[in-house]
C-alpha cells in the first residue's frame, strides 16, 4: 500500500510515452484518409456535377435515336435576330436561340457585324440524306450529328477567305464562352472529337461549362469525362 502512490505515476508516464507515437501515427493516417477522401470526393463531385448537368453529348460513340427531336425548337427567321440567315428555315432550341441572340447583339455593340448563320437543327432523316449525298468521311452518320440536338449552329461572315481569318471569328473565339457557346471542333483536337477542325461550328452548353471548357482548352468529350 505504501509504494503505490510512488509506483503509479511512473507507470502512467511510461504508458503515455508509448501512446504518443501511436497517437501521431493515428493522427497522420486520419489526415491522409481525410485528404484522400476530400481529393477524390472533389474529383467525383465534379464529374457527378458534370454528368448531372444534363449536357448532351453527341458523337460516333454517343448517337441520338432516330426519333430524338429537341423541345422548343424555334425558327430563327421568325425571331428577333442580330445576325443574318442564309435561309428562312433554320431552327434552334429556344434557349440556344436566346443565347445566340444575346451574343450577336453584344458583337454588334462592339461593331462586329455581318455574322450569317447557315445551319442549325437538322433532323435524323435530313442527316441521313446529307450522309447519303456526301463523299465518305465528309458527313456524320445519321444520329451522330450534333446538329440533331438543336443546340449548335454553323456561322460564316461575308467576304471571307475562310471564316477563321475574319474579325468575326476572332470575336467569337474571345467571347463565345461568355454566352454559353464553345467552339466544338478545335483545330488540334480531332483525335479527341473524331471531327476535324470546324471554325464555323458553335455549340451551346451554358455559361459555366463553356467558361471552364474555354479556359482549360478542353473539348466537350474531355469536359464530360
Ligand atoms: Zn456544324
Short mmCIF file of C-alpha atoms and ligand atoms in Angstrom, two decimals:
data_model
loop_
_atom_site.label_atom_id
_atom_site.label_comp_id
_atom_site.label_asym_id
_atom_site.label_seq_id
_atom_site.Cartn_x
_atom_site.Cartn_y
_atom_site.Cartn_z
CA UNK A 1 0.00 0.00 0.00
CA UNK A 2 2.81 2.35 0.82
CA UNK A 3 4.54 2.01 -2.51
CA UNK A 4 1.54 2.56 -4.63
CA UNK A 5 1.46 6.35 -4.77
CA UNK A 6 5.11 6.34 -5.97
CA UNK A 7 4.66 3.48 -8.40
CA UNK A 8 1.56 4.61 -10.22
CA UNK A 9 2.70 7.94 -11.69
CA UNK A 10 5.79 6.21 -13.16
CA UNK A 11 3.66 3.56 -14.86
CA UNK A 12 1.36 6.18 -16.22
CA UNK A 13 4.28 8.18 -17.57
CA UNK A 14 5.63 5.17 -19.43
CA UNK A 15 2.24 4.41 -20.88
CA UNK A 16 1.97 8.00 -22.10
CA UNK A 17 5.38 7.75 -23.78
CA UNK A 18 4.26 4.64 -25.71
CA UNK A 19 0.99 6.21 -26.60
CA UNK A 20 2.45 9.35 -28.13
CA UNK A 21 3.93 7.83 -31.35
CA UNK A 22 0.82 5.68 -31.73
CA UNK A 23 -1.31 8.78 -31.45
CA UNK A 24 0.81 10.58 -34.03
CA UNK A 25 0.50 7.66 -36.47
CA UNK A 26 -3.25 7.59 -35.98
CA UNK A 27 -3.44 11.32 -36.48
CA UNK A 28 -1.33 11.13 -39.63
CA UNK A 29 -3.47 8.29 -41.01
CA UNK A 30 -6.61 10.26 -40.27
CA UNK A 31 -5.22 13.32 -42.05
CA UNK A 32 -4.21 11.20 -45.06
CA UNK A 33 -7.58 9.45 -45.20
CA UNK A 34 -9.42 12.74 -44.90
CA UNK A 35 -7.21 14.35 -47.53
CA UNK A 36 -7.67 11.47 -49.97
CA UNK A 37 -11.39 11.42 -49.32
CA UNK A 38 -11.58 15.13 -49.91
CA UNK A 39 -9.50 14.94 -53.10
CA UNK A 40 -11.44 12.06 -54.64
CA UNK A 41 -14.67 13.47 -53.32
CA UNK A 42 -13.91 16.70 -55.13
CA UNK A 43 -13.00 14.83 -58.29
CA UNK A 44 -16.07 12.63 -58.17
CA UNK A 45 -18.17 15.58 -57.16
CA UNK A 46 -17.03 17.50 -60.21
CA UNK A 47 -17.65 14.52 -62.50
CA UNK A 48 -21.05 13.94 -60.94
CA UNK A 49 -21.96 17.58 -61.32
CA UNK A 50 -20.99 17.42 -64.98
CA UNK A 51 -22.96 14.23 -65.56
CA UNK A 52 -25.89 15.69 -63.68
CA UNK A 53 -25.62 18.90 -65.69
CA UNK A 54 -27.63 17.18 -68.43
CA UNK A 55 -25.24 18.39 -71.11
CA UNK A 56 -25.98 16.34 -74.18
CA UNK A 57 -23.01 14.82 -75.96
CA UNK A 58 -23.33 13.51 -79.48
CA UNK A 59 -20.57 11.76 -81.39
CA UNK A 60 -19.85 8.39 -83.02
CA UNK A 61 -19.90 6.70 -79.61
CA UNK A 62 -22.99 8.55 -78.38
CA UNK A 63 -25.53 8.71 -81.20
CA UNK A 64 -29.05 10.06 -80.85
CA UNK A 65 -32.03 7.88 -81.70
CA UNK A 66 -33.94 8.39 -84.95
CA UNK A 67 -36.92 9.83 -83.09
CA UNK A 68 -34.93 12.33 -80.97
CA UNK A 69 -36.29 15.82 -81.57
CA UNK A 70 -35.35 18.62 -79.14
CA UNK A 71 -38.06 20.51 -77.29
CA UNK A 72 -38.92 24.11 -78.08
CA UNK A 73 -37.38 24.50 -81.49
CA UNK A 74 -37.83 27.99 -82.87
CA UNK A 75 -37.46 29.23 -86.42
CA UNK A 76 -34.76 31.90 -86.26
CA UNK A 77 -36.32 33.74 -89.19
CA UNK A 78 -39.44 34.38 -87.09
CA UNK A 79 -37.49 35.59 -84.04
CA UNK A 80 -35.80 38.92 -83.48
CA UNK A 81 -32.23 38.41 -84.62
CA UNK A 82 -29.00 40.41 -84.62
CA UNK A 83 -27.44 38.12 -87.20
CA UNK A 84 -28.16 37.18 -90.79
CA UNK A 85 -29.62 33.94 -92.00
CA UNK A 86 -28.70 32.12 -95.17
CA UNK A 87 -32.18 30.54 -95.32
CA UNK A 88 -35.61 31.11 -93.79
CA UNK A 89 -35.87 27.64 -92.24
CA UNK A 90 -33.05 27.45 -89.69
CA UNK A 91 -34.11 26.22 -86.24
CA UNK A 92 -32.51 26.17 -82.79
CA UNK A 93 -33.87 25.38 -79.33
CA UNK A 94 -35.30 28.45 -77.66
CA UNK A 95 -32.51 28.62 -75.05
CA UNK A 96 -29.78 28.30 -77.70
CA UNK A 97 -31.51 30.99 -79.76
CA UNK A 98 -31.72 33.37 -76.77
CA UNK A 99 -28.02 32.90 -76.00
CA UNK A 100 -27.05 33.35 -79.67
CA UNK A 101 -29.17 36.46 -79.93
CA UNK A 102 -27.56 37.95 -76.84
CA UNK A 103 -24.10 37.06 -78.14
CA UNK A 104 -24.51 38.55 -81.61
CA UNK A 105 -26.16 41.66 -80.18
CA UNK A 106 -23.07 42.09 -77.97
CA UNK A 107 -20.80 41.68 -81.01
CA UNK A 108 -22.85 44.26 -82.88
CA UNK A 109 -22.48 46.67 -79.95
CA UNK A 110 -18.73 46.32 -80.43
CA UNK A 111 -19.10 46.97 -84.17
CA UNK A 112 -18.51 43.36 -85.16
CA UNK A 113 -21.30 42.68 -87.63
CA UNK A 114 -22.09 40.52 -90.58
CA UNK A 115 -22.44 37.10 -89.00
CA UNK A 116 -24.55 34.77 -91.10
CA UNK A 117 -25.95 31.59 -89.59
CA UNK A 118 -26.04 28.92 -92.25
CA UNK A 119 -27.24 25.88 -90.34
CA UNK A 120 -28.95 24.89 -87.10
CA UNK A 121 -31.14 21.94 -86.16
CA UNK A 122 -31.00 19.02 -88.56
CA UNK A 123 -33.35 16.06 -88.16
CA UNK A 124 -32.15 12.46 -88.18
CA UNK A 125 -33.89 11.96 -91.53
CA UNK A 126 -32.26 15.05 -93.05
CA UNK A 127 -28.85 13.93 -91.76
CA UNK A 128 -29.44 10.53 -93.40
CA UNK A 129 -29.96 12.34 -96.73
CA UNK A 130 -26.86 14.50 -96.22
CA UNK A 131 -24.85 11.41 -95.35
CA UNK A 132 -26.08 9.54 -98.43
CA UNK A 133 -25.21 12.50 -100.67
CA UNK A 134 -21.73 13.10 -99.22
CA UNK A 135 -18.36 11.65 -100.06
CA UNK A 136 -17.14 9.18 -97.43
CA UNK A 137 -15.75 10.97 -94.35
CA UNK A 138 -17.43 14.30 -95.16
CA UNK A 139 -20.65 13.95 -93.16
CA UNK A 140 -21.65 12.35 -89.88
CA UNK A 141 -23.78 9.24 -89.89
CA UNK A 142 -27.45 9.87 -89.03
CA UNK A 143 -27.77 10.13 -85.23
CA UNK A 144 -24.11 11.16 -84.89
CA UNK A 145 -24.51 14.79 -85.96
CA UNK A 146 -24.61 17.34 -83.17
CA UNK A 147 -26.98 19.36 -85.32
CA UNK A 148 -29.76 16.96 -84.28
CA UNK A 149 -29.59 18.50 -80.76
CA UNK A 150 -30.77 21.92 -81.95
CA UNK A 151 -28.06 23.35 -79.69
CA UNK A 152 -25.47 24.30 -82.29
CA UNK A 153 -25.14 26.41 -85.39
CA UNK A 154 -22.73 26.96 -88.24
CA UNK A 155 -21.81 30.57 -88.90
CA UNK A 156 -19.89 32.46 -91.50
CA UNK A 157 -19.16 36.06 -92.42
CA UNK A 158 -19.22 37.92 -95.70
CA UNK A 159 -16.18 38.34 -97.90
CA UNK A 160 -14.23 35.59 -96.25
CA UNK A 161 -11.20 33.81 -97.46
CA UNK A 162 -12.00 31.27 -94.78
CA UNK A 163 -14.03 32.15 -91.70
CA UNK A 164 -11.06 31.66 -89.36
CA UNK A 165 -9.34 34.70 -90.90
CA UNK A 166 -12.15 37.14 -90.16
CA UNK A 167 -12.61 39.65 -87.31
CA UNK A 168 -15.95 37.93 -86.66
CA UNK A 169 -14.17 34.67 -85.97
CA UNK A 170 -11.64 36.40 -83.70
CA UNK A 171 -14.50 37.98 -81.74
CA UNK A 172 -16.30 34.65 -81.33
CA UNK A 173 -13.15 32.88 -80.16
CA UNK A 174 -12.65 35.51 -77.49
CA UNK A 175 -16.24 35.94 -76.34
CA UNK A 176 -18.46 32.97 -77.20
CA UNK A 177 -18.00 31.28 -73.80
CA UNK A 178 -19.46 34.33 -72.03
CA UNK A 179 -22.76 33.46 -73.72
CA UNK A 180 -22.50 29.72 -73.17
CA UNK A 181 -21.07 28.68 -76.54
CA UNK A 182 -17.96 26.64 -77.30
CA UNK A 183 -16.06 26.01 -80.46
CA UNK A 184 -16.95 22.34 -80.63
CA UNK A 185 -14.29 21.06 -83.05
CA UNK A 186 -10.98 22.88 -82.43
CA UNK A 187 -8.03 22.54 -84.79
CA UNK A 188 -5.81 20.43 -82.55
CA UNK A 189 -8.45 18.12 -81.06
CA UNK A 190 -9.59 15.94 -83.95
CA UNK A 191 -8.14 12.88 -82.22
CA UNK A 192 -10.49 13.53 -79.28
CA UNK A 193 -13.65 14.70 -81.05
CA UNK A 194 -13.29 12.47 -84.10
CA UNK A 195 -14.04 15.51 -86.27
CA UNK A 196 -11.50 17.75 -87.97
CA UNK A 197 -11.30 21.50 -87.43
CA UNK A 198 -14.59 23.34 -87.89
CA UNK A 199 -14.05 27.04 -87.13
CA UNK A 200 -17.69 27.76 -88.01
CA UNK A 201 -19.43 25.32 -85.65
CA UNK A 202 -20.53 26.58 -82.20
CA UNK A 203 -22.35 24.60 -79.54
CA UNK A 204 -24.43 25.88 -76.63
CA UNK A 205 -23.54 24.25 -73.27
CA UNK A 206 -24.33 27.07 -70.81
CA UNK A 207 -22.02 29.74 -69.42
CA UNK A 208 -20.42 27.72 -66.57
CA UNK A 209 -19.45 24.75 -68.73
CA UNK A 210 -18.42 26.93 -71.68
CA UNK A 211 -16.18 29.06 -69.45
CA UNK A 212 -14.47 26.02 -67.91
CA UNK A 213 -14.02 24.41 -71.33
CA UNK A 214 -12.64 27.63 -72.85
CA UNK A 215 -10.26 28.48 -70.00
CA UNK A 216 -8.83 24.94 -69.85
CA UNK A 217 -8.71 24.42 -73.61
CA UNK A 218 -10.93 21.33 -73.41
CA UNK A 219 -13.35 19.63 -75.75
CA UNK A 220 -16.82 18.60 -74.62
CA UNK A 221 -15.60 14.98 -74.58
CA UNK A 222 -12.77 15.90 -72.18
CA UNK A 223 -15.01 18.06 -70.02
CA UNK A 224 -17.61 15.34 -69.51
CA UNK A 225 -15.11 12.53 -68.96
ZN1 LIG B 1 -21.98 22.27 -87.81
#
